[in-house]
Amino acid sequence: MKKLLYIYAVGALLFASCTKDFEAINTNPNAPIEVQPSLLLRQVIYDYGEQMSYEGFTAGNPLGQYMTMVDFNLFDRHSLTQPQYGGNPWPVVYKNLRDNELLLNTSRENPAQAVYEGPALIMKAYMAQALTDMYGDVPYFEALQGKSGNVSPVYDSQEDIYLAENGILDNLNRGIEAIENYTGAASLDGDILFNGALAGWLRFANSLKIKALMRISAKQDVSTELQAIVDAGVYIKTNAENATYDFTDNQPNNFRMASLRQGDFNIYVMSATMDQIMDRYVDPRVSVLFRKSANDTYNGLLNGQDASQSSITVSDYSFAGTSFRESTGDLDANFITAWETQFWLAEAALKGYISDNAQTFYESGVELAFEYWMTDLPESYLTLDSAAYGAFGQDPMEQIITQKWIANTINGYEGWIEYNRTGFPKFKTLAASLNNGLIPSRLPYPTDEQALNATNFGAAAANTNGNNVNAKMWWQP
Amino acid sequence: MKPVLLWLSLCLLSMPVFAQITIKGVITDQNKAPIPGVNIIELGTQNGVSTDANGVYSIQVKDQNAMLSFSFIGFYDESVQVGSKTTLNIMLRPNSELLDEVVITALGLERDPKNLGYVIQKLETKQVSEVKSPNFVDNLAGQVAGVTVSQGATGVGSSSKITIRGEASFTNNNPLFVVDGVPINNNSIINYTTDAASGFQEIDFGNGAMEVNPDDIASVSVLKGPAAAALYGTRASNGVILIETKSGATKQGVGVSINSSTFVDRAFKLPEFQNKYGQGNSGEFEYVDGLGGGVNDVISYSYGPQLDAGILVPQYDSPVTMPDGSMVRGGDIYVHGGLPITPTEFVSHPDNLKNFYQTGYTTMNNAAVTSGFDKGDFRLSFTDMRSESIIPGVNLDRQTVSSRLNFRPTSKLKISTSLSYINSASDNRPANGYGSENVNYALVAWGPRSLNINNMKDYWQPGLEGLEQYSFNYTYFDNPYFTLLENRNSFQRDRFFGNVLARYQFTENLSAQARTGMDYSTELRKFSRAYSSNRFQNGAYAEHQVSYRENNTDLLLNYKKLFGDFLIDISAGANRMDQSANNAQTQALSLAQPGVYSLSNSAIPLETIQYTGRKRINSVYGLINLGYKDFLFVDVTGRNDWSSALATPTSAANASFFYPSVSSSFILSNVLDLPSYFSFAKLRASVAQVGNDTDPYQTTGAFVSSAPYASQPTFTDQNFIANANLLPEKTSSIEFGADVRFFKDRLNIDVTYYDAHTQNQIISLPVPISSGYTQQVVNGGLVRSRGVEIMLGVVPVIKGEFQWSSFFNFSRNISTVEEIPAGLDNLTLAYNRVYDNVNQTVWVQVEEGGRIGDLYGTGYKKTDDGKFILDANGNYIVDNDLRKLGNYNPDFMLGWSNNFSWKNWNASMLIDWRQGGVIVSRTQALAGVAGQLIETADRPEAGIVAEGVVNAGTDENPVYETNTKAIPAESYYRQYYDRNHEENNTLDASYVKLRSVSIGYTFRGKAESTGFFGQGRSMQVSLIGRNLFALSHIKHFDPEQLAVQGNQFVSGVEDMSYATSRSMGVKLNLNF
C-alpha cells in the first residue's frame, strides 16, 4: 500500500496546479505585443509605396492607358472585376491605414512619441485620398476599429472624407499643426521619405493640400486656401524635396516587376495612347519609360485587345524601360513630387484660383519631370514644339494634365483618376471593350466587402448603380 | 445462400459408397494456422480422435456416408460427409461469442468488444499490410465505415487526408493517431510561401502518420465517435486511430519473418488531349525566342496551325545553322542570338505526356525477429522502403527500426517498451498547385500540342550549362526536366516515437501503471533553384528546419472486482502533454554563384521566417465500468483538461474544461431466447461530450516582422483580432447501434446511427479589411453532424476448403450548419485560388442550413431554369455573384472487400465506391482555355453557337430567345473554361475504384520435418495491385484529389495534380 500512496503523492504533485506556467507558455515568443513606432512608420511608408508602385504598373498603367496587355487582359478590357495582375488596391490601403492608425494612437497616448503624430496624420490623409479617389464612397470614419469591436464599418461619402472633421483636409491641417507645435527632443525614426526632417513633412503636407484642394475644386471654392499655401511657400519645390524613396537593383527592396517571371513583364507593352503622345511631343523620355521594339522603333498597341482574336508578335511593340526590370535602382516609389505640385499650381493659376503665372509653374513642372525621369530636356521642347505652353492649337489645360500624366507613370492610379477629372489626355476607345466603350470612373468594391460587410456594402452599392464602375465621383465636374 | 447449401448437400448425398477408409487432414483457422486439439468424431459412433500439435489428424471411418464433426472451443462446429475424399482439410471459423477476443479502447484498456456501448472497428494485420501503400493512411481507404481518405496530388510521399464521420468542426477535423497507447502527430507542415506568382510554391512533404510502418502493425482500431474517444481528450473529438504494434508474445523460441513487396507503378490517368491543332493563336504561330519575338510565341495556347497537315513552322527544337556551320536548336536563343530558325514540320505528339511519366518502382522489405523467453518476449523489426516515382527525379526512401519488449521480472510487475525510429528522405518533392514550379503548368495547362516533350531532356543551352535553361517558351514556363532535376525540394527526416510503461498488480483487484512517451521529429528541407528559373533568374536556395516534440506522461489506477452478479471496473488517471514546434525557413532569393546551394552563397540579405509554438495540456480522468450478469454493461467516463492555449499572458481562467460520457450495451442474445438463426444480438447507446482547444497564441495580439527597407526592420500588426476570452469548443453526441449476427456468424450486421452537435467552435472569422483586420478569433457556430454506418459481413460460400467472405462498409454523413456566429450571412472556412487572385477562387463557405464542404464560385449569367443567357453577339455574360457549386463531401461511401481462400490459395479484392460530391478542376479550366483538351478539338470555321438564350426583352421583362449567333471557336473555349469562373469547371466527383487486389499461394513446411523449410514454416507468394481501375465521370485525372493552399489542405479542388499511380507487384512472405 505504501507504493500506492507514493503514486498518489506523485500524481497530486504533478497536478497540484493544473494551470501552472500557462500564462508564460501561451505568451507568443515569435512576435512582440508592442513595437516601437519607428518600425510602424517605416513599414507603412515602405509597404504602401512598394505595393502601390506594383499596382501602378500592373493595373494603373493599363487603366491610365500608359500601357496595354497582350493577354490575360480582361481588366485592360475594362472588366474590372477580373484582373489578372494587381487591380485590387483596397486591402493595400486599409492594411497600411491600420498600421498608421496604431502609430497615430501611440503618438497621442505617449507624449514621448508625440513626434510621430504629424507624420501619421499626413500619411492618413494621403492614403485616404488615394482610396476615395479610386473607389468613391468608402468606409472611413468607422473603419479600422476591428479591435474595438466594429467589424462592419459604414461607408462615408467622398465629400465628408474630404471635408469633414478628421477628413483628408482636416488631418493635413492637424498634421501641419502637430509638427509646428512639436517641441520635444525625440527625433523621427523610421522616416524613409525625409530621413527624419520634419520640415520635409511640412512641405509634403502642403503639397498634398494643394492636390486635395485642386481635386475638389469643381465642387468647392478653394482659392483662398491655395493662395495662402503659395504665399507661404512651404511645399515641395525641388526633386530633392520629393516625397519618394528609392528602389534598389536587388531584392528585397527592388521594384517588384524585377523579380517576377519574364512573361509577367512581357505581357505589358506601350499603349497606342502613349505612343501618340510621345510622338506629338517628340518626347525623349520615351527611351527611359520604354524600350525599342524588335523593329527598332517605339511602337504602341491599342488598349483592350481581344487576345483570342488577335495574332500578336509582342516584340513588335515597346516593352517598359529597363528601370522597371533590370535596373530598378533608377526608380522611385512616388508619393508626391515637386513636378506634380508645380502642375497642380499651373492648373490653379490657369483657372484663376491663385494669382501666380500658370506658364511658370508649367515649365518648371516639365523641367523637374525631365530631371525626375533622368532625361535631358531638349532645348526646343518648351519653346518650339507641341509642349510649348499655349502653342498654336494647344489647350494649356490639356498640356498641363498631359505633362503630369506622362510623369505620373506607375504612380498608382493617378493618371486615370486625373483623366476622370479633366478628360486629359484624350484616351482611346478600346479595341474590344467589356464596358460598352466607356472609360470606367471608379474601381468596383471588392467581393470581400460584399461577402463580409454586406449591409453597408448594399447601401454603398445602391449609391453606385449596383457597384457600377461608371458611377461618378463626387468631385467630378 | 440456401440454394448453394442445398446443392452442396445434394452433391454429397449422391456420392458412391465404399468400405472402411482412412481420412486424413489438417485443421486450420482462418489464417491458415493449424489448430491442435480439435475433436473429430464420426457422428453416430464412439469413434473419435483429435488433432496433434500441427493440427493434423487421421481417422478410420466405416464408409463414404460417414459424417465427421469437427469441434473446438472458440470455433464453430463443422460437419462434413466424407464422400469420396481421403483428405479433408478443414478450416474452422472462429465463434466470436466464445472466443476471448479483445479490443483496445481508450487509454489502452483491453475490453471485450461485446461489452462496449459504442462502435469500434478493428482491422487486422493483413488488412493493412497485404497490399501496402507507402503512405499508411491510404491503407485504411475503403476498409472502415465512416472513414474518408483522400490522397495528395504530388505522388509518392504526399499527404493523405483522413476524416472520421465527416467534418463537424469549422477548423480542425483531424483524428488523433495513437501508437501503443501514446499519441503521435499527423501534422503536415508545408513550407512558407506567398500566394503570389513568385517565390517558392507549396511543397507537400507528407503527413506524420504516413510513417507508421504497416509491417509492424498488429491491429488498427478506429474509435469513431466521442463516446469511444472521450478519454483521449481534446484531440479525440474527431475520432482516434489506435494502432497496436506487433509484439513477440505469440511466438515461442526465435522466429524470423521476412516480407517483401515490389510494385511497378504506372501513371493511372492522364488528361485526354486534342491532337489537331498546335501552338499559337488564330491559326498562326512562329517560334523566334519564346518571349514574344515570333507571331504568338509569347504564350503557349494551342489555337495555332493544324497539326499533321504538312505545314512547316519554326519551332523550339527546329535547327539553327550557326555561322561556323554547326547546328543548335531554335530554343538555344542565347547561343544563336536570333539567327533564323529552319522551319520543321508541325506534327502531333499524342503520347507526349504519357512518355514523360516513367515507370516507377516501389519496394518494401521487412525483416523481423521475434522471441519469447520465460519472463517476457521481444520483437525487433527493420523495414526498408524505396520508391522511385513515376514522376522523373522524384523519390522517397524510408527506413524503420522498431522494437517491442515485454518484460515480467515478477508475476506482479510488467515493463514494456515500444520504440520506433524512422529515417525518411527524398531527393525531390514536386510542387503543388498552379504555377511554374509544378511541371503540369508547362506540360498540361500550357503544354502546346505540337510540343515534343522528349526533346526537352537536354535542358541546358550548349555552353551555358548551369546558366541558361533550354525550353519551348521562356515567358512563364520552365523546362519540366529542368524543374524536376535541377530545382529540387529535398528533405531528410529523423523521427522517433515510443513509450515505456510499467504496470504493477498490487492485488488481484488493484493495479497501477505509469507510462511516458514521446514523438520527436526533426527535419531539414532544402530548396534549390538554378539560374534562369522563371521565378528566380539568379537562382535561389532555402533551408527549412522543422522540428516537433510531444511528450505524454500518464498514470492510471485500476480496480476491478466481481460482486455477485455485478462487475465493477474503475480506472482513474492523469496525463500531462507538452508540445513544442519549431520551424525556421531561411532563404537566399538570389545566388552569387550559380549551382552552389548554400546560404552563404546568397547575393542578397537572407530572409528568415520563424515560428515557435508551445502548448501544455494537463488532464485528469476517470472511468467506471459496470457489468450485470453478462448482458448489461454501463460505462461512465469523465475528463477534465486544462489547456495552455486557452490562457492569456495574464490569466488562465478559461483554461479548464470538463466533459463526461455514458455508454451502455445490452446483449439481447444473453437474455432473450432468440430463434436459433440468431447467433448474437446486442443493442448499444451512448451519450458523450468532448471539448476541444485551439492553437497557441490565439488569445493575444502581436506584431509580425515584415520586409526590411535598407536593412532596417519593419513590423506590421497581425491580421487577426485575438480573443482573450476564448472558450473551448464542445462536441456532444448521441449514438445508437446494434450488432446482430446470424447463421453461426455467417451474416453479421452492425448498424450505427449518430447525431453530434459541435458548438462554440473556435473560428478564425473573416472580417472585412476595412475593419483593419482580415480575421477575428471567436467562439460561435453550431454544426450538426448526423450519419449512419452499416457494416455487413457475409460468408456466402463455404465449401470444404473453399471460402468466400465478403464485407461491406457503408456510411453516410451529413454535417449541416445550424448556426453561424451572429450577424453573419456566411463564413469562409478555406479557399483555393490561382495565385493571389480573389476572382479565381473556390470558396469553402458555410451558411445557416448549408453543409460543411459547400463550395462557392462564380459563373456566367443563367436563367432561373439554368440556361446560359448570352449577349447579343453570342458571348457569355459574366456573373460575379457567388453561387453554390456543390458540396465536396460524398452522399455516401461504400467499401466492399472480398476474401477468397481455397486450399493454399488466397485472394482478396477491395472495391471503393464514393457517390456524389463535386470537384472543381483547374486542369480543365486552364488546359481548356489553352485549347489543349479533347473537348476543344472541334473548331468549325463558322464558329460555335453557344447553347443558351438571348434576352430580346428588357431586364425587368425578359423575353428569352434561343441564341443563334456564332462566336469563333477560340473565343468560345476561352470564355467557357475561363478560370475566373468556376461553375463550368465543376465536375461530379463520384467514382467506383478497384482499390486493391491480391492473389497468393502459401507453401507450408512439411509436418514433422525439421529442415530449413520444416514444420511451422511457410512461404507466401502473392500478386498484388493497388489503384487498378476506376469508373468516373472525370476524363482527365484521378477523381481522388486534395489541393493545398497556404498551409491548409483543401478538399474538392483539383489543382494541377500529377497523375496518381496504378501499382502492380509481387509480395513474398517468409516465416521461419
PDB file of N, CA and C in Angstrom, chain B residues 649-697:
ATOM      1  N   PRO B 649      -1.602  35.800 -21.569  1.00  0.00           N
ATOM      2  CA  PRO B 649      -0.380  36.071 -20.804  1.00  0.00           C
ATOM      3  C   PRO B 649      -0.643  36.542 -19.381  1.00  0.00           C
ATOM      4  N   THR B 650      -1.894  36.858 -19.058  1.00  0.00           N
ATOM      5  CA  THR B 650      -2.157  37.322 -17.695  1.00  0.00           C
ATOM      6  C   THR B 650      -3.138  36.459 -16.931  1.00  0.00           C
ATOM      7  N   SER B 651      -3.820  35.546 -17.607  1.00  0.00           N
ATOM      8  CA  SER B 651      -4.834  34.797 -16.875  1.00  0.00           C
ATOM      9  C   SER B 651      -5.023  33.406 -17.461  1.00  0.00           C
ATOM     10  N   ALA B 652      -5.279  32.434 -16.588  1.00  0.00           N
ATOM     11  CA  ALA B 652      -5.550  31.082 -17.052  1.00  0.00           C
ATOM     12  C   ALA B 652      -6.970  30.677 -16.696  1.00  0.00           C
ATOM     13  N   ALA B 653      -7.836  31.689 -16.533  1.00  0.00           N
ATOM     14  CA  ALA B 653      -9.184  31.431 -16.027  1.00  0.00           C
ATOM     15  C   ALA B 653     -10.020  30.557 -16.966  1.00  0.00           C
ATOM     16  N   ASN B 654      -9.789  30.652 -18.277  1.00  0.00           N
ATOM     17  CA  ASN B 654     -10.626  29.886 -19.210  1.00  0.00           C
ATOM     18  C   ASN B 654     -10.012  28.549 -19.598  1.00  0.00           C
ATOM     19  N   ALA B 655      -8.926  28.198 -18.951  1.00  0.00           N
ATOM     20  CA  ALA B 655      -8.153  27.050 -19.437  1.00  0.00           C
ATOM     21  C   ALA B 655      -8.788  25.702 -19.132  1.00  0.00           C
ATOM     22  N   SER B 656      -9.715  25.664 -18.181  1.00  0.00           N
ATOM     23  CA  SER B 656     -10.237  24.378 -17.711  1.00  0.00           C
ATOM     24  C   SER B 656     -11.532  24.000 -18.405  1.00  0.00           C
ATOM     25  N   PHE B 657     -11.658  22.748 -18.792  1.00  0.00           N
ATOM     26  CA  PHE B 657     -12.952  22.277 -19.302  1.00  0.00           C
ATOM     27  C   PHE B 657     -13.149  20.802 -18.993  1.00  0.00           C
ATOM     28  N   PHE B 658     -14.410  20.447 -18.692  1.00  0.00           N
ATOM     29  CA  PHE B 658     -14.757  19.094 -18.269  1.00  0.00           C
ATOM     30  C   PHE B 658     -15.764  18.508 -19.244  1.00  0.00           C
ATOM     31  N   TYR B 659     -15.653  17.214 -19.494  1.00  0.00           N
ATOM     32  CA  TYR B 659     -16.664  16.580 -20.341  1.00  0.00           C
ATOM     33  C   TYR B 659     -16.863  15.113 -19.950  1.00  0.00           C
ATOM     34  N   PRO B 660     -18.120  14.684 -19.903  1.00  0.00           N
ATOM     35  CA  PRO B 660     -18.464  13.331 -19.480  1.00  0.00           C
ATOM     36  C   PRO B 660     -18.989  12.476 -20.636  1.00  0.00           C
ATOM     37  N   SER B 661     -19.074  11.191 -20.397  1.00  0.00           N
ATOM     38  CA  SER B 661     -19.771  10.323 -21.345  1.00  0.00           C
ATOM     39  C   SER B 661     -20.395   9.146 -20.612  1.00  0.00           C
ATOM     40  N   VAL B 662     -21.490   8.650 -21.157  1.00  0.00           N
ATOM     41  CA  VAL B 662     -22.142   7.451 -20.631  1.00  0.00           C
ATOM     42  C   VAL B 662     -22.450   6.562 -21.816  1.00  0.00           C
ATOM     43  N   SER B 663     -22.095   5.310 -21.712  1.00  0.00           N
ATOM     44  CA  SER B 663     -22.462   4.407 -22.792  1.00  0.00           C
ATOM     45  C   SER B 663     -22.917   3.090 -22.198  1.00  0.00           C
ATOM     46  N   SER B 664     -23.738   2.388 -22.942  1.00  0.00           N
ATOM     47  CA  SER B 664     -24.326   1.191 -22.387  1.00  0.00           C
ATOM     48  C   SER B 664     -24.531   0.150 -23.470  1.00  0.00           C
ATOM     49  N   SER B 665     -24.342  -1.084 -23.074  1.00  0.00           N
ATOM     50  CA  SER B 665     -24.519  -2.163 -24.039  1.00  0.00           C
ATOM     51  C   SER B 665     -25.433  -3.221 -23.434  1.00  0.00           C
ATOM     52  N   PHE B 666     -26.348  -3.714 -24.230  1.00  0.00           N
ATOM     53  CA  PHE B 666     -27.336  -4.675 -23.760  1.00  0.00           C
ATOM     54  C   PHE B 666     -27.311  -5.866 -24.699  1.00  0.00           C
ATOM     55  N   ILE B 667     -26.851  -6.998 -24.182  1.00  0.00           N
ATOM     56  CA  ILE B 667     -26.707  -8.159 -25.058  1.00  0.00           C
ATOM     57  C   ILE B 667     -27.986  -8.979 -25.010  1.00  0.00           C
ATOM     58  N   LEU B 668     -28.806  -8.759 -26.028  1.00  0.00           N
ATOM     59  CA  LEU B 668     -30.116  -9.412 -26.106  1.00  0.00           C
ATOM     60  C   LEU B 668     -29.987 -10.924 -26.110  1.00  0.00           C
ATOM     61  N   SER B 669     -28.996 -11.381 -26.843  1.00  0.00           N
ATOM     62  CA  SER B 669     -28.901 -12.824 -27.041  1.00  0.00           C
ATOM     63  C   SER B 669     -28.526 -13.561 -25.766  1.00  0.00           C
ATOM     64  N   ASN B 670     -28.094 -12.824 -24.761  1.00  0.00           N
ATOM     65  CA  ASN B 670     -27.813 -13.471 -23.490  1.00  0.00           C
ATOM     66  C   ASN B 670     -29.007 -13.451 -22.553  1.00  0.00           C
ATOM     67  N   VAL B 671     -30.071 -12.770 -22.953  1.00  0.00           N
ATOM     68  CA  VAL B 671     -31.236 -12.650 -22.080  1.00  0.00           C
ATOM     69  C   VAL B 671     -32.432 -13.325 -22.716  1.00  0.00           C
ATOM     70  N   LEU B 672     -32.681 -12.992 -23.961  1.00  0.00           N
ATOM     71  CA  LEU B 672     -33.877 -13.490 -24.624  1.00  0.00           C
ATOM     72  C   LEU B 672     -33.590 -14.820 -25.306  1.00  0.00           C
ATOM     73  N   ASP B 673     -34.617 -15.559 -25.466  1.00  0.00           N
ATOM     74  CA  ASP B 673     -34.482 -16.819 -26.177  1.00  0.00           C
ATOM     75  C   ASP B 673     -34.775 -16.535 -27.644  1.00  0.00           C
ATOM     76  N   LEU B 674     -33.758 -16.168 -28.382  1.00  0.00           N
ATOM     77  CA  LEU B 674     -33.938 -15.766 -29.771  1.00  0.00           C
ATOM     78  C   LEU B 674     -33.968 -16.991 -30.664  1.00  0.00           C
ATOM     79  N   PRO B 675     -34.601 -16.877 -31.821  1.00  0.00           N
ATOM     80  CA  PRO B 675     -34.603 -18.005 -32.765  1.00  0.00           C
ATOM     81  C   PRO B 675     -33.161 -18.453 -33.029  1.00  0.00           C
ATOM     82  N   SER B 676     -33.012 -19.680 -33.384  1.00  0.00           N
ATOM     83  CA  SER B 676     -31.671 -20.260 -33.431  1.00  0.00           C
ATOM     84  C   SER B 676     -30.789 -19.636 -34.509  1.00  0.00           C
ATOM     85  N   TYR B 677     -31.403 -19.014 -35.530  1.00  0.00           N
ATOM     86  CA  TYR B 677     -30.529 -18.421 -36.538  1.00  0.00           C
ATOM     87  C   TYR B 677     -29.846 -17.163 -36.033  1.00  0.00           C
ATOM     88  N   PHE B 678     -30.271 -16.637 -34.918  1.00  0.00           N
ATOM     89  CA  PHE B 678     -29.507 -15.561 -34.291  1.00  0.00           C
ATOM     90  C   PHE B 678     -28.321 -16.180 -33.573  1.00  0.00           C
ATOM     91  N   SER B 679     -27.127 -15.734 -33.886  1.00  0.00           N
ATOM     92  CA  SER B 679     -26.024 -16.224 -33.092  1.00  0.00           C
ATOM     93  C   SER B 679     -25.598 -15.199 -32.048  1.00  0.00           C
ATOM     94  N   PHE B 680     -25.968 -13.940 -32.273  1.00  0.00           N
ATOM     95  CA  PHE B 680     -25.609 -12.911 -31.308  1.00  0.00           C
ATOM     96  C   PHE B 680     -26.450 -11.683 -31.603  1.00  0.00           C
ATOM     97  N   ALA B 681     -26.850 -10.961 -30.549  1.00  0.00           N
ATOM     98  CA  ALA B 681     -27.578  -9.724 -30.779  1.00  0.00           C
ATOM     99  C   ALA B 681     -27.311  -8.777 -29.628  1.00  0.00           C
ATOM    100  N   LYS B 682     -26.976  -7.564 -29.991  1.00  0.00           N
ATOM    101  CA  LYS B 682     -26.651  -6.578 -28.973  1.00  0.00           C
ATOM    102  C   LYS B 682     -27.181  -5.216 -29.395  1.00  0.00           C
ATOM    103  N   LEU B 683     -27.663  -4.458 -28.404  1.00  0.00           N
ATOM    104  CA  LEU B 683     -28.043  -3.072 -28.659  1.00  0.00           C
ATOM    105  C   LEU B 683     -27.109  -2.192 -27.854  1.00  0.00           C
ATOM    106  N   ARG B 684     -26.800  -1.030 -28.390  1.00  0.00           N
ATOM    107  CA  ARG B 684     -25.923  -0.153 -27.626  1.00  0.00           C
ATOM    108  C   ARG B 684     -26.376   1.295 -27.790  1.00  0.00           C
ATOM    109  N   ALA B 685     -26.028   2.095 -26.819  1.00  0.00           N
ATOM    110  CA  ALA B 685     -26.387   3.508 -26.856  1.00  0.00           C
ATOM    111  C   ALA B 685     -25.364   4.286 -26.051  1.00  0.00           C
ATOM    112  N   SER B 686     -25.118   5.501 -26.477  1.00  0.00           N
ATOM    113  CA  SER B 686     -24.179   6.315 -25.709  1.00  0.00           C
ATOM    114  C   SER B 686     -24.475   7.790 -25.864  1.00  0.00           C
ATOM    115  N   VAL B 687     -24.077   8.535 -24.873  1.00  0.00           N
ATOM    116  CA  VAL B 687     -24.145   9.993 -24.893  1.00  0.00           C
ATOM    117  C   VAL B 687     -22.767  10.469 -24.467  1.00  0.00           C
ATOM    118  N   ALA B 688     -22.213  11.412 -25.193  1.00  0.00           N
ATOM    119  CA  ALA B 688     -20.867  11.828 -24.828  1.00  0.00           C
ATOM    120  C   ALA B 688     -20.606  13.265 -25.204  1.00  0.00           C
ATOM    121  N   GLN B 689     -19.580  13.798 -24.567  1.00  0.00           N
ATOM    122  CA  GLN B 689     -19.149  15.150 -24.870  1.00  0.00           C
ATOM    123  C   GLN B 689     -17.631  15.160 -24.956  1.00  0.00           C
ATOM    124  N   VAL B 690     -17.108  15.972 -25.859  1.00  0.00           N
ATOM    125  CA  VAL B 690     -15.664  16.178 -25.877  1.00  0.00           C
ATOM    126  C   VAL B 690     -15.410  17.665 -26.064  1.00  0.00           C
ATOM    127  N   GLY B 691     -14.424  18.156 -25.342  1.00  0.00           N
ATOM    128  CA  GLY B 691     -14.021  19.560 -25.500  1.00  0.00           C
ATOM    129  C   GLY B 691     -12.874  19.646 -26.486  1.00  0.00           C
ATOM    130  N   ASN B 692     -12.634  20.827 -26.989  1.00  0.00           N
ATOM    131  CA  ASN B 692     -11.541  20.998 -27.940  1.00  0.00           C
ATOM    132  C   ASN B 692     -10.946  22.388 -27.730  1.00  0.00           C
ATOM    133  N   ASP B 693      -9.625  22.446 -27.726  1.00  0.00           N
ATOM    134  CA  ASP B 693      -8.997  23.755 -27.551  1.00  0.00           C
ATOM    135  C   ASP B 693      -8.543  24.285 -28.907  1.00  0.00           C
ATOM    136  N   THR B 694      -7.461  24.991 -28.941  1.00  0.00           N
ATOM    137  CA  THR B 694      -7.061  25.624 -30.192  1.00  0.00           C
ATOM    138  C   THR B 694      -5.547  25.706 -30.269  1.00  0.00           C
ATOM    139  N   ASP B 695      -5.056  26.343 -31.318  1.00  0.00           N
ATOM    140  CA  ASP B 695      -3.617  26.531 -31.455  1.00  0.00           C
ATOM    141  C   ASP B 695      -3.128  27.564 -30.439  1.00  0.00           C
ATOM    142  N   PRO B 696      -1.841  27.542 -30.144  1.00  0.00           N
ATOM    143  CA  PRO B 696      -1.304  28.548 -29.224  1.00  0.00           C
ATOM    144  C   PRO B 696      -1.445  29.962 -29.784  1.00  0.00           C
ATOM    145  N   TYR B 697      -1.438  30.899 -28.912  1.00  0.00           N
ATOM    146  CA  TYR B 697      -1.316  32.345 -29.210  1.00  0.00           C
ATOM    147  C   TYR B 697      -2.511  32.927 -29.963  1.00  0.00           C
TER     148      TYR B 697
END
